[in-house]
CSV table of C-alpha atoms in Angstrom, one decimal:
chain,number,residue,atom,x,y,z
C,1,MET,CA,1.5,-6.6,-39.9
C,2,ASN,CA,4.1,-4.3,-37.6
C,3,PHE,CA,2.2,-1.6,-38.5
C,4,ASN,CA,-1.1,-2.7,-37.9
C,5,LEU,CA,0.6,-3.9,-34.7
C,6,ASN,CA,1.7,-0.4,-33.6
C,7,LYS,CA,-1.9,1.1,-34.5
C,8,ALA,CA,-3.4,-1.7,-32.0
C,9,LEU,CA,-0.6,-0.5,-29.3
C,10,LYS,CA,-1.6,2.8,-29.9
C,11,LEU,CA,-5.1,2.3,-29.8
C,12,VAL,CA,-5.5,0.2,-26.7
C,13,THR,CA,-3.3,2.9,-25.2
C,14,ALA,CA,-5.3,5.6,-25.9
C,15,ILE,CA,-8.5,3.2,-24.3
C,16,VAL,CA,-6.4,2.1,-21.1
C,17,PHE,CA,-5.3,6.0,-20.6
C,18,LEU,CA,-8.9,7.1,-21.1
C,19,LEU,CA,-9.4,4.1,-18.6
C,20,ASN,CA,-7.6,5.8,-15.5
C,21,ALA,CA,-9.1,9.2,-16.1
C,22,LEU,CA,-12.6,7.6,-15.6
C,23,LEU,CA,-11.1,5.7,-12.8
C,24,ILE,CA,-9.8,8.5,-10.9
C,25,CYS,CA,-12.9,10.2,-11.4
C,26,ASN,CA,-15.1,7.5,-10.1
C,27,PHE,CA,-12.8,7.3,-6.9
C,28,ILE,CA,-13.2,11.2,-6.3
C,29,LEU,CA,-16.9,11.0,-7.1
C,30,TYR,CA,-17.5,7.9,-4.3
C,31,PRO,CA,-14.8,8.2,-1.9
C,32,ILE,CA,-14.5,5.3,0.5
C,33,VAL,CA,-13.3,4.7,3.4
C,34,SER,CA,-11.8,1.3,4.1
C,35,ALA,CA,-10.7,0.1,7.3
C,36,ASP,CA,-6.9,0.5,6.7
C,37,SER,CA,-7.3,4.2,5.7
C,38,GLY,CA,-9.8,4.9,8.6
C,39,TYR,CA,-6.6,3.8,10.8
C,40,TYR,CA,-4.0,5.7,8.9
C,41,LEU,CA,-5.8,8.9,9.0
C,42,ALA,CA,-6.6,8.8,12.7
C,43,ILE,CA,-2.7,7.9,13.2
C,44,ALA,CA,-2.2,11.2,10.8
C,45,ARG,CA,-4.9,13.4,12.4
C,46,GLU,CA,-2.9,12.7,15.9
C,47,PHE,CA,0.5,13.6,14.3
C,48,TYR,CA,-0.9,16.9,12.7
C,49,GLN,CA,-2.7,17.5,16.3
C,50,GLY,CA,0.9,17.8,17.7
C,51,LYS,CA,1.5,14.3,19.3
C,52,THR,CA,5.2,12.6,18.5
C,53,TYR,CA,4.9,9.5,16.1
C,54,PHE,CA,6.2,6.0,17.8
C,55,VAL,CA,6.8,8.1,20.8
C,56,ASP,CA,3.2,9.3,21.6
C,57,ILE,CA,1.6,7.1,19.3
C,58,GLY,CA,1.6,3.4,18.8
C,59,THR,CA,1.7,2.2,15.9
C,60,ILE,CA,3.7,-0.9,13.5
C,61,TYR,CA,4.2,1.1,10.6
C,62,ASN,CA,6.6,3.7,9.7
C,63,PRO,CA,5.5,7.4,9.1
C,64,LEU,CA,6.6,8.6,6.0
C,65,ALA,CA,3.3,7.8,3.7
C,66,ILE,CA,1.0,8.2,6.7
C,67,VAL,CA,2.4,11.4,7.4
C,68,THR,CA,2.2,12.6,3.4
C,69,VAL,CA,-1.2,11.4,2.7
C,70,GLY,CA,-2.2,13.0,6.3
C,71,LEU,CA,-0.7,16.5,4.5
C,72,PRO,CA,-4.4,17.8,4.3
C,73,PHE,CA,-4.6,17.7,8.1
C,74,LEU,CA,-1.9,21.1,8.4
C,75,LEU,CA,-5.0,22.9,6.5
C,76,ASP,CA,-7.8,21.6,8.1
C,77,SER,CA,-8.8,19.5,11.3
C,78,ASN,CA,-11.7,17.5,9.6
C,79,PRO,CA,-10.5,17.6,5.4
C,80,ASP,CA,-12.7,16.1,3.0
C,81,ILE,CA,-11.1,12.5,2.1
C,82,ARG,CA,-11.5,13.2,-1.0
C,83,TYR,CA,-8.0,15.4,0.2
C,84,HIS,CA,-6.3,12.5,0.9
C,85,ILE,CA,-7.4,10.2,-2.1
C,86,LEU,CA,-6.3,12.7,-4.2
C,87,ILE,CA,-2.8,12.2,-2.9
C,88,ASN,CA,-2.5,8.8,-2.8
C,89,ILE,CA,-4.0,9.2,-6.7
C,90,GLY,CA,-0.9,11.4,-7.4
C,91,ILE,CA,1.5,9.3,-5.9
C,92,ILE,CA,0.1,6.3,-8.2
C,93,ILE,CA,1.1,8.9,-11.1
C,94,LEU,CA,4.4,9.5,-10.0
C,95,VAL,CA,5.0,5.6,-9.8
C,96,GLY,CA,3.5,5.1,-12.9
C,97,PHE,CA,6.2,8.0,-14.1
C,98,CYS,CA,9.0,6.2,-12.3
C,99,PHE,CA,7.8,2.8,-14.0
C,100,TYR,CA,8.0,4.4,-17.6
C,101,LYS,CA,11.4,5.8,-16.9
C,102,LEU,CA,12.7,1.9,-16.6
C,103,SER,CA,10.6,0.6,-18.4
C,104,THR,CA,12.4,2.9,-21.1
C,105,SER,CA,15.9,1.5,-19.7
C,106,PHE,CA,14.7,-1.8,-20.6
C,107,LEU,CA,12.6,-1.9,-23.9
C,108,LYS,CA,12.8,0.3,-26.5
C,109,LYS,CA,10.1,0.3,-28.4
C,110,LYS,CA,8.1,3.2,-27.5
C,111,GLU,CA,4.2,2.0,-28.3
C,112,TRP,CA,5.0,-0.8,-26.0
C,113,ASN,CA,6.4,1.2,-23.2
C,114,TYR,CA,3.7,3.5,-23.0
C,115,LEU,CA,0.8,0.5,-22.9
C,116,LEU,CA,3.0,-0.9,-20.5
C,117,THR,CA,2.6,1.8,-18.5
C,118,GLY,CA,-0.6,2.4,-18.4
C,119,PHE,CA,-1.7,-0.5,-17.8
C,120,PHE,CA,0.8,-0.6,-14.6
C,121,VAL,CA,-1.0,2.9,-13.7
C,122,LEU,CA,-4.2,0.8,-14.0
C,123,LEU,CA,-3.3,-2.1,-11.8
C,124,LEU,CA,-2.3,-0.1,-8.9
C,125,LEU,CA,-6.0,1.4,-9.5
C,126,TYR,CA,-7.2,-2.4,-9.3
C,127,ASN,CA,-5.6,-3.2,-6.9
C,128,ASP,CA,-6.6,-0.7,-4.0
C,129,GLY,CA,-5.8,2.2,-5.4
C,130,ARG,CA,-9.4,4.1,-4.7
C,131,TYR,CA,-8.5,3.7,-0.7
C,132,VAL,CA,-5.4,5.8,0.9
C,133,ILE,CA,-2.8,2.7,0.8
C,134,LEU,CA,0.7,3.1,1.8
C,135,GLU,CA,2.7,0.8,-0.2
C,136,PRO,CA,2.6,3.4,-3.5
C,137,LEU,CA,4.6,6.1,-2.2
C,138,SER,CA,7.2,3.4,-0.5
C,139,VAL,CA,7.4,1.8,-4.2
C,140,VAL,CA,8.1,5.7,-5.9
C,141,PHE,CA,11.2,5.3,-3.6
C,142,GLN,CA,11.6,1.9,-4.6
C,143,LEU,CA,11.6,2.2,-8.0
C,144,VAL,CA,13.7,6.0,-7.2
C,145,ALA,CA,16.7,3.7,-5.8
C,146,LEU,CA,16.2,1.8,-8.6
C,147,ILE,CA,17.0,4.1,-11.5
C,148,PHE,CA,19.4,5.9,-9.7
C,149,TYR,CA,21.5,2.3,-9.3
C,150,LEU,CA,21.1,1.9,-12.9
C,151,ASN,CA,22.0,5.4,-13.9
C,152,TYR,CA,25.4,4.8,-11.0
C,153,LEU,CA,25.9,1.7,-13.8
C,154,LYS,CA,26.0,3.5,-16.6
C,155,THR,CA,27.6,6.6,-15.3
C,156,HIS,CA,29.9,5.2,-11.9
C,157,ALA,CA,29.1,9.1,-10.3
C,158,ILE,CA,29.0,8.3,-7.0
C,159,SER,CA,27.2,10.3,-6.0
C,160,ARG,CA,24.1,8.1,-7.7
C,161,LEU,CA,24.8,5.7,-4.7
C,162,PHE,CA,24.3,8.2,-1.9
C,163,VAL,CA,21.0,9.1,-3.6
C,164,MET,CA,20.1,5.3,-4.3
C,165,GLY,CA,20.5,5.1,-0.5
C,166,ILE,CA,18.4,7.7,0.8
C,167,GLY,CA,15.7,5.9,-1.8
C,168,ILE,CA,16.0,2.7,-0.6
C,169,SER,CA,15.5,4.3,3.4
C,170,LEU,CA,12.5,6.2,2.0
C,171,ALA,CA,11.1,3.4,1.1
C,172,PHE,CA,11.4,1.4,4.0
C,173,LEU,CA,10.8,4.4,6.1
C,174,SER,CA,7.1,4.6,4.2
C,175,LYS,CA,6.7,1.1,4.6
C,176,GLN,CA,8.7,-1.4,6.1
C,177,TYR,CA,8.8,-3.7,3.2
C,178,GLY,CA,10.2,-1.1,0.8
C,179,LEU,CA,13.5,-2.6,2.4
C,180,PHE,CA,13.2,-5.5,0.2
C,181,ILE,CA,14.7,-3.5,-3.1
C,182,ALA,CA,17.8,-3.8,-1.1
C,183,ILE,CA,18.5,-7.5,-1.6
C,184,PRO,CA,18.4,-6.6,-5.8
C,185,ILE,CA,20.4,-3.9,-5.7
C,186,GLY,CA,23.2,-5.8,-3.0
C,187,LEU,CA,23.2,-8.4,-5.0
C,188,SER,CA,24.1,-6.8,-8.5
C,189,MET,CA,26.9,-4.9,-6.3
C,190,LEU,CA,28.3,-8.3,-5.1
C,191,MET,CA,28.2,-9.5,-9.0
C,192,ASN,CA,29.9,-6.4,-10.7
C,193,LYS,CA,32.4,-6.0,-7.8
C,194,ARG,CA,33.4,-2.7,-9.0
C,195,ALA,CA,34.7,-0.6,-6.2
C,196,LEU,CA,32.8,-2.7,-3.8
C,197,LEU,CA,33.3,-1.6,-0.3
C,198,ILE,CA,32.6,1.6,-1.4
C,199,GLN,CA,29.7,1.3,-3.4
C,200,ILE,CA,28.6,-0.2,0.3
C,201,ALA,CA,29.6,2.4,2.2
C,202,VAL,CA,28.2,5.2,0.3
C,203,THR,CA,24.8,4.0,0.0
C,204,ALA,CA,25.0,3.0,3.6
C,205,PHE,CA,25.9,6.6,4.2
C,206,GLY,CA,22.8,7.2,2.4
C,207,CYS,CA,20.4,4.8,3.7
C,208,VAL,CA,21.4,6.3,7.5
C,209,ILE,CA,20.7,10.1,6.2
C,210,PRO,CA,17.3,9.8,6.8
C,211,LEU,CA,16.8,7.6,9.8
C,212,VAL,CA,19.0,10.0,11.3
C,213,VAL,CA,17.2,13.0,10.5
C,214,PHE,CA,13.8,10.9,12.0
C,215,TYR,CA,15.2,9.7,15.1
C,216,ILE,CA,16.7,13.1,16.0
C,217,SER,CA,13.0,14.8,15.1
C,218,ILE,CA,11.4,12.1,17.8
C,219,HIS,CA,14.2,11.5,20.1
C,220,ASN,CA,14.0,12.4,24.3
C,221,SER,CA,15.1,11.0,27.9
C,222,THR,CA,13.0,7.8,27.6
C,223,PHE,CA,12.8,6.7,23.6
C,224,THR,CA,16.3,5.0,23.5
C,225,ILE,CA,17.7,4.5,20.2
C,226,ALA,CA,16.9,0.7,21.2
C,227,ASP,CA,13.1,1.7,21.2
C,228,PHE,CA,14.0,3.5,17.8
C,229,VAL,CA,15.0,0.4,16.2
C,230,GLN,CA,12.2,-1.7,17.8
C,231,SER,CA,9.9,0.4,16.3
C,232,ILE,CA,11.0,1.3,13.0
C,233,LEU,CA,11.2,-2.3,12.4
C,234,GLY,CA,7.5,-2.4,13.5
C,235,LYS,CA,8.3,-4.4,16.6
C,236,GLY,CA,7.9,-1.6,18.7
C,237,PHE,CA,3.7,-1.8,20.0
C,238,ALA,CA,3.5,-4.4,22.2
C,239,ILE,CA,0.2,-6.4,20.4
C,240,ASP,CA,-1.0,-8.9,23.2
C,241,ASN,CA,-1.9,-12.0,20.5
C,242,GLY,CA,-0.5,-10.8,17.3
C,243,ASN,CA,-3.5,-12.0,15.2
C,244,GLY,CA,-5.2,-9.9,12.6
C,245,THR,CA,-2.3,-9.4,10.2
C,246,GLY,CA,-3.4,-11.1,7.4
C,247,LEU,CA,-2.0,-14.6,8.2
C,248,GLU,CA,-5.1,-15.5,9.5
C,249,LEU,CA,-6.8,-15.3,6.2
C,250,ASP,CA,-8.0,-19.0,4.6
C,251,PHE,CA,-6.8,-21.5,1.4
C,252,LYS,CA,-10.1,-19.9,-0.1
C,253,SER,CA,-9.1,-16.5,0.7
C,254,ARG,CA,-5.9,-16.8,-0.9
C,255,MET,CA,-6.8,-18.6,-4.2
C,256,LEU,CA,-9.1,-15.8,-4.7
C,257,PHE,CA,-6.3,-13.4,-4.4
C,258,LEU,CA,-4.4,-15.7,-6.8
C,259,LEU,CA,-6.8,-15.7,-9.3
C,260,ILE,CA,-7.5,-12.4,-9.2
C,261,PHE,CA,-4.0,-11.5,-9.8
C,262,ILE,CA,-3.3,-14.2,-12.8
C,263,ALA,CA,-6.6,-13.2,-14.7
C,264,THR,CA,-5.6,-9.3,-14.5
C,265,ASN,CA,-1.7,-10.4,-15.2
C,266,LEU,CA,-2.6,-12.6,-17.6
C,267,TYR,CA,1.0,-12.3,-19.7
C,268,LEU,CA,2.6,-14.9,-17.0
C,269,ILE,CA,0.9,-17.5,-19.2
C,270,VAL,CA,3.4,-17.1,-22.3
C,271,LEU,CA,6.4,-15.4,-19.9
C,272,PRO,CA,7.6,-19.0,-18.7
C,273,PHE,CA,8.2,-20.0,-22.2
C,274,TYR,CA,10.3,-16.7,-23.4
C,275,LEU,CA,12.1,-15.9,-20.6
C,276,ASN,CA,15.3,-17.8,-21.9
C,277,ARG,CA,15.3,-14.3,-24.2
C,278,ALA,CA,16.1,-12.4,-21.6
C,279,LEU,CA,18.2,-14.2,-19.8
C,280,ASN,CA,21.7,-12.5,-20.6
C,281,THR,CA,20.5,-9.5,-20.5
C,282,LYS,CA,22.5,-7.2,-18.3
C,283,HIS,CA,19.8,-6.5,-16.0
C,284,PHE,CA,17.9,-9.9,-16.1
C,285,VAL,CA,19.2,-11.7,-12.7
C,286,MET,CA,18.4,-7.9,-10.6
C,287,ILE,CA,15.1,-7.9,-12.1
C,288,THR,CA,14.4,-11.3,-11.1
C,289,VAL,CA,15.6,-10.8,-7.9
C,290,ALA,CA,13.2,-8.1,-7.3
C,291,LEU,CA,10.5,-9.9,-8.5
C,292,PHE,CA,11.2,-12.6,-6.2
C,293,SER,CA,12.1,-10.7,-2.9
C,294,SER,CA,9.1,-8.5,-3.4
C,295,PHE,CA,6.7,-11.7,-3.3
C,296,THR,CA,8.2,-12.8,-0.1
C,297,VAL,CA,5.7,-9.9,1.7
C,298,LEU,CA,3.0,-12.5,1.2
C,299,PHE,CA,4.6,-14.7,3.5
C,300,PHE,CA,3.9,-11.6,6.2
C,301,ALA,CA,0.7,-10.9,5.0
C,302,PHE,CA,-1.7,-11.7,2.5
C,303,TYR,CA,-3.6,-8.9,0.8
C,304,GLN,CA,-4.8,-7.8,-2.4
C,305,HIS,CA,-2.9,-4.2,-2.1
C,306,TYR,CA,0.5,-6.1,-1.7
C,307,PHE,CA,0.7,-7.6,-4.8
C,308,ILE,CA,1.2,-3.7,-5.6
C,309,TYR,CA,5.1,-4.5,-3.8
C,310,VAL,CA,4.9,-7.4,-7.1
C,311,ILE,CA,3.7,-5.6,-10.3
C,312,PRO,CA,6.4,-3.1,-11.4
C,313,TYR,CA,9.4,-5.8,-11.0
C,314,LEU,CA,6.9,-8.5,-12.7
C,315,LEU,CA,6.1,-6.0,-15.9
C,316,LEU,CA,9.7,-5.0,-15.8
C,317,LEU,CA,10.8,-8.1,-17.0
C,318,PHE,CA,8.0,-8.1,-19.4
C,319,ALA,CA,9.4,-5.7,-20.7
C,320,LEU,CA,12.8,-7.3,-21.0
C,321,VAL,CA,11.2,-10.3,-22.8
C,322,ILE,CA,9.0,-8.3,-25.1
C,323,ASP,CA,12.7,-6.4,-26.3
C,324,GLN,CA,14.5,-9.6,-26.4
C,325,THR,CA,11.6,-10.8,-29.1
C,326,HIS,CA,11.1,-9.6,-32.1
C,327,THR,CA,9.3,-12.7,-33.3
C,328,ASN,CA,5.3,-11.7,-34.0
C,329,LEU,CA,3.6,-14.3,-33.1
C,330,PHE,CA,4.9,-13.4,-29.5
C,331,GLN,CA,4.5,-9.9,-29.6
C,332,TRP,CA,0.6,-10.3,-31.2
C,333,LYS,CA,-0.1,-13.2,-28.1
C,334,ALA,CA,1.5,-10.3,-25.4
C,335,PHE,CA,-0.6,-7.7,-27.1
C,336,ILE,CA,-3.7,-9.8,-26.7
C,337,LEU,CA,-3.2,-10.7,-23.3
C,338,VAL,CA,-2.4,-7.9,-21.9
C,339,ALA,CA,-5.5,-6.3,-24.0
C,340,ILE,CA,-7.5,-9.3,-22.1
C,341,SER,CA,-6.2,-8.3,-18.9
C,342,ILE,CA,-7.7,-4.6,-19.4
C,343,GLY,CA,-10.8,-5.9,-20.2
C,344,LEU,CA,-11.3,-8.1,-17.4
C,345,MET,CA,-10.2,-5.0,-15.4
C,346,THR,CA,-12.8,-2.9,-16.9
C,347,TYR,CA,-15.8,-5.8,-16.6
C,348,SER,CA,-14.8,-6.1,-13.3
C,349,LEU,CA,-14.9,-2.3,-11.9
C,350,ALA,CA,-17.8,-1.7,-13.6
C,351,SER,CA,-19.9,-4.1,-12.4
C,352,SER,CA,-19.0,-3.0,-8.7
C,353,PHE,CA,-19.9,0.6,-9.7
C,354,ASN,CA,-23.1,0.2,-8.2
C,355,SER,CA,-21.6,-2.1,-4.9
C,356,LYS,CA,-19.2,0.8,-4.6
C,357,LYS,CA,-21.6,3.8,-4.7
C,358,GLU,CA,-23.8,2.3,-2.2
C,359,ILE,CA,-20.7,1.6,0.3
C,360,TYR,CA,-20.0,5.1,0.0
C,361,GLN,CA,-23.6,5.8,0.8
C,362,SER,CA,-24.2,3.6,3.6
C,363,GLN,CA,-20.8,4.7,5.2
C,364,LEU,CA,-22.2,8.4,5.1
C,365,LYS,CA,-25.2,7.4,6.9
C,366,TYR,CA,-22.9,5.5,9.5
C,367,ALA,CA,-21.6,7.8,10.1
C,368,SER,CA,-23.4,10.5,11.2
C,369,GLN,CA,-26.0,8.2,13.2
C,370,LEU,CA,-22.8,6.8,15.4
C,371,ASN,CA,-22.2,10.7,15.8
C,372,ALA,CA,-25.8,11.5,16.8
C,373,ILE,CA,-24.7,8.5,20.0
C,374,VAL,CA,-21.1,9.3,20.2
C,375,PRO,CA,-20.1,12.7,19.5
C,376,PRO,CA,-16.8,14.3,17.1
C,377,ASN,CA,-13.7,14.1,18.9
C,378,SER,CA,-15.1,11.7,21.9
C,379,LYS,CA,-12.1,9.0,22.7
C,380,VAL,CA,-13.2,5.3,21.2
C,381,TYR,CA,-12.2,1.7,20.4
C,382,LEU,CA,-13.7,0.4,17.9
C,383,SER,CA,-14.0,-3.5,18.4
C,384,GLY,CA,-16.0,-5.3,15.4
C,385,ILE,CA,-16.6,-1.5,13.8
C,386,MET,CA,-15.1,-0.5,10.6
C,387,PRO,CA,-11.6,1.2,11.4
C,388,SER,CA,-12.5,3.5,8.7
C,389,PHE,CA,-15.1,5.5,11.1
C,390,TYR,CA,-12.3,6.7,13.5
C,391,TYR,CA,-11.9,9.1,10.6
C,392,SER,CA,-15.4,9.7,9.2
C,393,CYS,CA,-16.6,10.1,13.0
C,394,GLN,CA,-13.7,12.2,13.8
C,395,PHE,CA,-13.1,10.0,16.7
C,396,ASN,CA,-9.5,9.9,18.3
C,397,SER,CA,-7.9,6.5,20.1
C,398,ILE,CA,-8.8,6.1,24.2
C,399,ASP,CA,-5.1,5.6,24.9
C,400,SER,CA,-2.6,6.8,21.7
C,401,LYS,CA,0.5,5.1,23.1
C,402,LYS,CA,-0.3,2.1,24.2
C,403,VAL,CA,-3.9,0.9,22.5
C,404,SER,CA,-4.0,3.5,19.9
C,405,TYR,CA,-6.4,2.4,16.7
C,406,ALA,CA,-4.7,-1.1,16.6
C,407,PHE,CA,-7.4,-3.2,15.0
C,408,SER,CA,-9.9,-5.6,16.8
C,409,GLY,CA,-8.0,-8.6,16.8
C,410,TYR,CA,-4.2,-7.2,17.9
C,411,LEU,CA,-5.3,-7.0,21.8
C,412,PHE,CA,-7.4,-9.1,24.3
C,413,THR,CA,-10.5,-7.2,25.7
C,414,SER,CA,-9.0,-7.0,29.1
C,415,THR,CA,-6.1,-5.0,27.9
C,416,ILE,CA,-8.6,-2.7,26.1
C,417,VAL,CA,-11.3,-2.3,29.3
C,418,LYS,CA,-7.6,-1.7,31.5
C,419,TYR,CA,-6.5,2.0,29.3
C,420,LEU,CA,-9.9,2.7,29.2
C,421,ASP,CA,-10.5,6.6,31.3
C,422,LYS,CA,-13.4,8.1,32.4
C,423,GLY,CA,-15.3,9.5,29.7
C,424,GLU,CA,-14.4,6.8,27.3
C,425,TYR,CA,-16.3,4.8,24.8
C,426,LEU,CA,-16.1,1.2,23.4
C,427,VAL,CA,-18.4,0.9,20.4
C,428,VAL,CA,-18.5,-2.7,20.1
C,429,SER,CA,-20.2,-5.1,17.6
C,430,LYS,CA,-23.1,-7.9,18.5
C,431,ASP,CA,-20.4,-10.2,17.4
C,432,SER,CA,-17.6,-8.6,19.3
C,433,TYR,CA,-19.9,-8.0,22.6
C,434,LYS,CA,-19.7,-11.2,24.0
C,435,ALA,CA,-16.1,-11.6,24.8
C,436,TYR,CA,-16.2,-8.3,26.8
C,437,GLN,CA,-19.2,-9.3,29.0
C,438,LYS,CA,-16.8,-10.3,31.5
C,439,VAL,CA,-14.5,-7.5,31.7
C,440,ILE,CA,-17.3,-4.9,31.9
C,441,ALA,CA,-19.3,-5.7,35.2
C,442,ASP,CA,-18.5,-2.0,36.2
C,443,LEU,CA,-19.0,-0.3,33.2
C,444,LYS,CA,-22.1,1.5,31.3
C,445,VAL,CA,-23.5,-0.3,28.8
C,446,SER,CA,-26.2,1.0,26.1
C,447,LYS,CA,-27.8,-0.7,22.9
C,448,HIS,CA,-28.2,1.0,19.8
C,449,LEU,CA,-29.5,0.1,16.4
C,450,ILE,CA,-27.4,1.7,13.4
C,451,ASP,CA,-28.6,1.2,10.0
C,452,LYS,CA,-30.1,-2.5,11.0
C,453,GLU,CA,-27.3,-3.4,13.0
C,454,GLU,CA,-26.6,-4.1,16.4
C,455,ILE,CA,-24.1,-2.4,18.1
C,456,TYR,CA,-23.1,-1.9,21.8
C,457,ILE,CA,-22.1,1.6,23.5
C,458,ILE,CA,-19.6,0.8,26.3
C,459,GLN,CA,-18.7,3.7,28.7
C,460,LYS,CA,-16.7,4.5,31.6
C,461,GLU,CA,-18.6,7.1,34.1
């Protein structure tokens, strides 16, 4: 029976790694620029043009992930989106490697470790991994921090805590939610009580180093430490009304995301019934707290790619349970549920293949037509139009500091028009245009049809 299970584990592992390779090829063949991707890459372009992050570029996002996925701008002012996607995929593979290192600490059976690692990478690719996103790099540094902390618990080498502190700080600088890894690690420190003050001091020193380096790199006479703290906490960019954060999703949309998450993680069905097997393991509390602290991200915003923060700790908890439950019945249950989840993701991805291809082709067509009206390198604000076209059309922000590439809905129409200078454009969808009519009396307005969609071009002459 065990031999047959091992054989099944190896077969499905081979299939899932092949599926990951095919998905990566598909993502590169038909590279789609999502709304978030256009926002991040447009900010990265301005950074690599020489503008100072936070000082000259208004944004609520910390810089490390944006600057990393934007590296191709060092070589080309208009790089192919594929280069950015390749960096994102490389980061996802790195997350997979970090997960494997951790899973081998919790689970002795290598066949399960290989399968869970392949499954983990597939989950990351499935949860918006085809786009340029910030979460994977943040999770890389979370897992690096966890790896070094576990190493410290084994060796008591104080240098591991210093590196762990750097990892926590870099996770935070990639995206603010990365800081949540400090909660389970901090609780574990309190519980083990070994040289607690030294642990805290060394970890804090490690955390401070990247922040100090970043502050020194952007500091000037008008940008104070208070401004810096506000900025890295996501509060430095003034927003008029604060919507558009994902909290506005209706109940139906939230339930859909949850159903997708459960369907792709069906092992959740058996986890509660066997969780008691792992209660007395060394790292059960820390991983459980990491899982629940990562779930709190969904209280701030509710997007599918935010589950990337949850998945590693859920799977690590599952690995603990597998390691502590040796009955053939459970092992087969766990395997079958993982295999079904892989099958459901495969079906979902295969059935959406044509639609993704059409989106890719449609984006190319739309960008070409829009650039025929508004030339590349123009200063533009897109309102009701996908922010992906900031990148695809090579548009710059109308005011990098005050307006930047804020999603429409973050700012009042009067605020947007206020920062519109001579020769700059507002590109507005038909639905959004009504909100502008009262504040554009002195501006030039023209109506156009792009890909059967009615848009308005508003320009200050």
